[in-house]
């Protein structure tokens, strides 16, 4: 994977406002990266790939996921060469939105896209991408929406609740000269000319399923084999793995795979308890092998709530680099719970990789909730609302205590605690 | 290698034991720091190491190894380290039919019976050098990690057989060591993984188990390490010695302390 040392301004690791992702300064000291294909001259070109920046901690090349708040939680962004697995929410509303943000970010940055789906034609998916928010419009909207945002008043010292000044500011306003991470307006569509100017490849499984296989049948399902061959072809032909050294400008390949593991791909792990239990995990392993040796980043959405065999979910988690789970409140009893009235769902960061390092950037905040405002998708720390009932009765406390007990021990990246300390 | 862990295990690179199977296990947390420790430990102890790295790329281990004071590229070039990079070779095996059997041949097959090609690879890699020069101290096989083999279609019995064959060759015949990492899936019912873990636990001389804290995430204490010394060959009436420590991982080292004695708390 590309590792480039830089002295540019990086984003703060935990708990600070996302700084302007400015263009990185190339120093004379460049850590020799591991890519066997690159010669020395290619490293200077690596730095200048649009839409990427090196990580502060280990020089890993990062791309934005399309949501600056999520980038911050993942330690700056998604590392090139890794897989981001999104565990879908129950009705696939918010995960498909995250998928679209990822692709839209690719178009804005000029990356090549590879969209794979078994449900919708990739051309249709691209038509539905959200439009990017331009900077002057955004500032206006932010002032309208946010009456209690502290970002505008960050230099006002708090007198009474002074402890809150020390809290990390989760939500960051868009910075005008930001080249890394953009905001999108979910209510508007991406302009047609931007889509046409972008380079993309689509894999729509029902169209490709009829062609013959030229690989001997292993335990992978037909759809996965074809998808792997398609991805490998694109990576090889377009030189993302460095196989065409005379390509003038290096670029990132963003791979988006939708609903992996669903029955539409021909896999039966969502239907049966003892289905083909190795197909998906083998696919992920070979996919990760392809990604590690190329300049690409992949986002996969997977309906893990449908997988019958729970062992597969833990294996899939171990085989992915970054895992984020979405849990929406639609249809569950939490929709009416006063604890969650401001939010649309919870977001769980289940795993963050330790790449080239013993440690990683992990946010201290484990209880995160998201909400989809009119134009923005925000992720915030979940606060317990103050108990303002007239009589502090036992029953109301118990209602709130039950869901908070689920949150309390921390949906931890490192440990899922079962013991609840009662003080 | 982490000097504090060496103290806890009562070893140094100069007097590393031989003929031992060490099992690394992690539950609810990431135990890969133990793999980095043993890799750098055995490289510093001047042993010939065969590293079957199935889960991360060579550069990852190399960069971390440099922080711990060993250079994997140098070791590989001078023959001390034989590195099988699972991710890169899996792509080669999967897309192109290979002429001779490849250690990861089972990726191409629908029902791979056993891990014999992988065993042959290990045996070839740790073959003693016959030409008289005093090369390396003892052969070491390091596997990161065995649970991935289950995900790739092998049964638990096949993986146990593989370890058994490796133990016969590496530990008994050539007086070397084996270190393997297995994930403990905890309460998710991964039966194959439990079979593998239990089977290996009964065969190993030393078990290092990294667990997350029972109370959840903590910034200053990253987890708990349980060390268990066993004698699998001779059943003894003595109880096996076991120690428990908590640890915090830092940029270049890991600090260990007794339970509840984290410097952040005291």
mmCIF file of N, CA and C in Angstrom, chain B residues 167-230:
data_model
loop_
_atom_site.group_PDB
_atom_site.id
_atom_site.type_symbol
_atom_site.label_atom_id
_atom_site.label_comp_id
_atom_site.label_asym_id
_atom_site.label_seq_id
_atom_site.Cartn_x
_atom_site.Cartn_y
_atom_site.Cartn_z
ATOM 1 N N UNK B 167 3.845 -29.949 13.312
ATOM 2 C CA UNK B 167 4.464 -30.196 14.618
ATOM 3 C C UNK B 167 5.411 -31.364 14.551
ATOM 4 N N UNK B 168 4.998 -32.401 13.838
ATOM 5 C CA UNK B 168 5.868 -33.570 13.742
ATOM 6 C C UNK B 168 7.177 -33.197 13.055
ATOM 7 N N UNK B 169 7.079 -32.392 12.016
ATOM 8 C CA UNK B 169 8.292 -32.039 11.291
ATOM 9 C C UNK B 169 9.086 -30.968 12.025
ATOM 10 N N UNK B 170 8.427 -29.878 12.342
ATOM 11 C CA UNK B 170 9.163 -28.718 12.844
ATOM 12 C C UNK B 170 9.544 -28.904 14.310
ATOM 13 N N UNK B 171 8.584 -29.292 15.137
ATOM 14 C CA UNK B 171 8.881 -29.331 16.569
ATOM 15 C C UNK B 171 9.660 -30.576 16.953
ATOM 16 N N UNK B 172 9.219 -31.722 16.464
ATOM 17 C CA UNK B 172 9.824 -32.953 16.945
ATOM 18 C C UNK B 172 11.071 -33.321 16.150
ATOM 19 N N UNK B 173 10.948 -33.264 14.815
ATOM 20 C CA UNK B 173 12.072 -33.721 14.012
ATOM 21 C C UNK B 173 13.203 -32.697 14.005
ATOM 22 N N UNK B 174 12.847 -31.436 13.859
ATOM 23 C CA UNK B 174 13.890 -30.427 13.708
ATOM 24 C C UNK B 174 14.044 -29.542 14.932
ATOM 25 N N UNK B 175 13.358 -29.869 16.002
ATOM 26 C CA UNK B 175 13.505 -29.147 17.261
ATOM 27 C C UNK B 175 13.266 -27.661 17.099
ATOM 28 N N UNK B 176 12.214 -27.350 16.377
ATOM 29 C CA UNK B 176 11.905 -25.936 16.183
ATOM 30 C C UNK B 176 10.657 -25.567 16.958
ATOM 31 N N UNK B 177 10.106 -24.401 16.652
ATOM 32 C CA UNK B 177 8.911 -23.925 17.354
ATOM 33 C C UNK B 177 7.825 -23.580 16.359
ATOM 34 N N UNK B 178 6.626 -23.599 16.833
ATOM 35 C CA UNK B 178 5.489 -23.153 16.024
ATOM 36 C C UNK B 178 4.717 -22.133 16.844
ATOM 37 N N UNK B 179 4.332 -21.038 16.179
ATOM 38 C CA UNK B 179 3.477 -20.038 16.821
ATOM 39 C C UNK B 179 2.303 -19.817 15.877
ATOM 40 N N UNK B 180 1.095 -19.938 16.382
ATOM 41 C CA UNK B 180 -0.074 -19.775 15.512
ATOM 42 C C UNK B 180 -1.119 -18.921 16.213
ATOM 43 N N UNK B 181 -1.818 -18.116 15.435
ATOM 44 C CA UNK B 181 -2.867 -17.247 15.981
ATOM 45 C C UNK B 181 -4.218 -17.790 15.552
ATOM 46 N N UNK B 182 -5.118 -17.888 16.512
ATOM 47 C CA UNK B 182 -6.486 -18.309 16.217
ATOM 48 C C UNK B 182 -7.415 -17.294 16.864
ATOM 49 N N UNK B 183 -8.438 -16.898 16.150
ATOM 50 C CA UNK B 183 -9.422 -15.991 16.767
ATOM 51 C C UNK B 183 -10.412 -16.799 17.570
ATOM 52 N N UNK B 184 -10.780 -16.267 18.690
ATOM 53 C CA UNK B 184 -11.831 -16.907 19.467
ATOM 54 C C UNK B 184 -13.108 -16.136 19.187
ATOM 55 N N UNK B 185 -14.097 -16.837 18.683
ATOM 56 C CA UNK B 185 -15.259 -16.094 18.259
ATOM 57 C C UNK B 185 -16.176 -15.747 19.406
ATOM 58 N N UNK B 186 -15.894 -16.238 20.595
ATOM 59 C CA UNK B 186 -16.709 -15.832 21.737
ATOM 60 C C UNK B 186 -18.080 -16.449 21.674
ATOM 61 N N UNK B 187 -19.085 -15.596 21.722
ATOM 62 C CA UNK B 187 -20.415 -16.158 21.820
ATOM 63 C C UNK B 187 -21.078 -16.405 20.472
ATOM 64 N N UNK B 188 -20.448 -15.970 19.387
ATOM 65 C CA UNK B 188 -21.046 -16.342 18.106
ATOM 66 C C UNK B 188 -20.730 -17.815 17.890
ATOM 67 N N UNK B 189 -21.715 -18.549 17.440
ATOM 68 C CA UNK B 189 -21.542 -20.001 17.470
ATOM 69 C C UNK B 189 -20.786 -20.465 16.250
ATOM 70 N N UNK B 190 -19.494 -20.263 16.271
ATOM 71 C CA UNK B 190 -18.678 -20.760 15.166
ATOM 72 C C UNK B 190 -18.077 -22.071 15.620
ATOM 73 N N UNK B 191 -18.758 -23.146 15.301
ATOM 74 C CA UNK B 191 -18.349 -24.432 15.873
ATOM 75 C C UNK B 191 -17.015 -24.897 15.353
ATOM 76 N N UNK B 192 -16.792 -24.668 14.068
ATOM 77 C CA UNK B 192 -15.515 -25.119 13.502
ATOM 78 C C UNK B 192 -14.367 -24.426 14.208
ATOM 79 N N UNK B 193 -14.555 -23.139 14.465
ATOM 80 C CA UNK B 193 -13.505 -22.389 15.125
ATOM 81 C C UNK B 193 -13.281 -22.897 16.540
ATOM 82 N N UNK B 194 -14.357 -23.246 17.223
ATOM 83 C CA UNK B 194 -14.212 -23.760 18.581
ATOM 84 C C UNK B 194 -13.495 -25.091 18.584
ATOM 85 N N UNK B 195 -13.810 -25.928 17.606
ATOM 86 C CA UNK B 195 -13.106 -27.214 17.522
ATOM 87 C C UNK B 195 -11.616 -26.978 17.325
ATOM 88 N N UNK B 196 -11.312 -26.070 16.418
ATOM 89 C CA UNK B 196 -9.899 -25.778 16.135
ATOM 90 C C UNK B 196 -9.204 -25.241 17.375
ATOM 91 N N UNK B 197 -9.874 -24.307 18.043
ATOM 92 C CA UNK B 197 -9.257 -23.682 19.202
ATOM 93 C C UNK B 197 -9.045 -24.685 20.331
ATOM 94 N N UNK B 198 -10.056 -25.499 20.595
ATOM 95 C CA UNK B 198 -9.911 -26.474 21.676
ATOM 96 C C UNK B 198 -8.854 -27.500 21.356
ATOM 97 N N UNK B 199 -8.861 -27.948 20.098
ATOM 98 C CA UNK B 199 -7.869 -28.938 19.711
ATOM 99 C C UNK B 199 -6.456 -28.419 19.861
ATOM 100 N N UNK B 200 -6.243 -27.180 19.451
ATOM 101 C CA UNK B 200 -4.905 -26.622 19.564
ATOM 102 C C UNK B 200 -4.536 -26.326 21.009
ATOM 103 N N UNK B 201 -5.518 -25.923 21.804
ATOM 104 C CA UNK B 201 -5.202 -25.616 23.201
ATOM 105 C C UNK B 201 -4.659 -26.827 23.914
ATOM 106 N N UNK B 202 -5.166 -28.008 23.550
ATOM 107 C CA UNK B 202 -4.687 -29.198 24.243
ATOM 108 C C UNK B 202 -3.312 -29.625 23.785
ATOM 109 N N UNK B 203 -2.881 -29.112 22.619
ATOM 110 C CA UNK B 203 -1.578 -29.549 22.132
ATOM 111 C C UNK B 203 -0.472 -28.565 22.455
ATOM 112 N N UNK B 204 -0.822 -27.391 22.932
ATOM 113 C CA UNK B 204 0.206 -26.347 22.989
ATOM 114 C C UNK B 204 0.888 -26.282 24.345
ATOM 115 N N UNK B 205 2.111 -25.778 24.300
ATOM 116 C CA UNK B 205 2.909 -25.642 25.517
ATOM 117 C C UNK B 205 2.693 -24.313 26.187
ATOM 118 N N UNK B 206 2.313 -23.331 25.385
ATOM 119 C CA UNK B 206 2.155 -21.984 25.931
ATOM 120 C C UNK B 206 0.966 -21.351 25.232
ATOM 121 N N UNK B 207 0.053 -20.835 26.003
ATOM 122 C CA UNK B 207 -1.127 -20.177 25.419
ATOM 123 C C UNK B 207 -1.129 -18.738 25.869
ATOM 124 N N UNK B 208 -1.188 -17.826 24.894
ATOM 125 C CA UNK B 208 -1.287 -16.397 25.208
ATOM 126 C C UNK B 208 -2.630 -15.928 24.702
ATOM 127 N N UNK B 209 -3.463 -15.492 25.605
ATOM 128 C CA UNK B 209 -4.821 -15.167 25.223
ATOM 129 C C UNK B 209 -5.067 -13.684 25.503
ATOM 130 N N UNK B 210 -5.308 -12.942 24.450
ATOM 131 C CA UNK B 210 -5.583 -11.509 24.587
ATOM 132 C C UNK B 210 -7.088 -11.323 24.567
ATOM 133 N N UNK B 211 -7.584 -10.725 25.599
ATOM 134 C CA UNK B 211 -9.028 -10.522 25.678
ATOM 135 C C UNK B 211 -9.326 -9.046 25.839
ATOM 136 N N UNK B 212 -10.484 -8.662 25.385
ATOM 137 C CA UNK B 212 -10.935 -7.313 25.684
ATOM 138 C C UNK B 212 -11.398 -7.260 27.122
ATOM 139 N N UNK B 213 -11.457 -6.073 27.660
ATOM 140 C CA UNK B 213 -11.918 -5.945 29.037
ATOM 141 C C UNK B 213 -13.395 -6.279 29.113
ATOM 142 N N UNK B 214 -13.782 -6.887 30.224
ATOM 143 C CA UNK B 214 -15.175 -7.299 30.350
ATOM 144 C C UNK B 214 -16.110 -6.108 30.455
ATOM 145 N N UNK B 215 -15.560 -4.969 30.853
ATOM 146 C CA UNK B 215 -16.426 -3.812 31.043
ATOM 147 C C UNK B 215 -16.460 -2.902 29.831
ATOM 148 N N UNK B 216 -15.784 -3.282 28.752
ATOM 149 C CA UNK B 216 -15.911 -2.471 27.552
ATOM 150 C C UNK B 216 -14.650 -1.715 27.209
ATOM 151 N N UNK B 217 -14.813 -0.693 26.429
ATOM 152 C CA UNK B 217 -13.683 0.029 25.895
ATOM 153 C C UNK B 217 -13.059 0.936 26.949
ATOM 154 N N UNK B 218 -11.741 0.964 26.968
ATOM 155 C CA UNK B 218 -11.054 1.884 27.867
ATOM 156 C C UNK B 218 -9.855 2.430 27.116
ATOM 157 N N UNK B 219 -9.623 3.717 27.287
ATOM 158 C CA UNK B 219 -8.543 4.314 26.508
ATOM 159 C C UNK B 219 -7.175 3.937 27.046
ATOM 160 N N UNK B 220 -7.081 3.667 28.331
ATOM 161 C CA UNK B 220 -5.764 3.457 28.917
ATOM 162 C C UNK B 220 -5.411 1.994 29.084
ATOM 163 N N UNK B 221 -6.383 1.151 29.114
ATOM 164 C CA UNK B 221 -6.115 -0.275 29.219
ATOM 165 C C UNK B 221 -6.766 -0.908 28.005
ATOM 166 N N UNK B 222 -5.938 -1.470 27.148
ATOM 167 C CA UNK B 222 -6.509 -1.961 25.906
ATOM 168 C C UNK B 222 -7.008 -3.382 26.008
ATOM 169 N N UNK B 223 -6.582 -4.092 27.016
ATOM 170 C CA UNK B 223 -7.068 -5.458 27.124
ATOM 171 C C UNK B 223 -6.326 -6.199 28.203
ATOM 172 N N UNK B 224 -6.565 -7.466 28.219
ATOM 173 C CA UNK B 224 -6.021 -8.319 29.258
ATOM 174 C C UNK B 224 -5.342 -9.501 28.587
ATOM 175 N N UNK B 225 -4.187 -9.864 29.091
ATOM 176 C CA UNK B 225 -3.441 -10.968 28.504
ATOM 177 C C UNK B 225 -3.326 -12.077 29.521
ATOM 178 N N UNK B 226 -3.743 -13.264 29.124
ATOM 179 C CA UNK B 226 -3.622 -14.415 30.026
ATOM 180 C C UNK B 226 -2.555 -15.337 29.480
ATOM 181 N N UNK B 227 -1.624 -15.682 30.330
ATOM 182 C CA UNK B 227 -0.525 -16.551 29.907
ATOM 183 C C UNK B 227 -0.689 -17.868 30.632
ATOM 184 N N UNK B 228 -0.635 -18.947 29.889
ATOM 185 C CA UNK B 228 -0.841 -20.261 30.486
ATOM 186 C C UNK B 228 0.263 -21.185 29.998
ATOM 187 N N UNK B 229 1.009 -21.717 30.947
ATOM 188 C CA UNK B 229 2.057 -22.682 30.601
ATOM 189 C C UNK B 229 1.509 -24.079 30.790
ATOM 190 N N UNK B 230 1.737 -24.938 29.822
ATOM 191 C CA UNK B 230 1.180 -26.278 29.906
ATOM 192 C C UNK B 230 2.266 -27.299 29.590
#
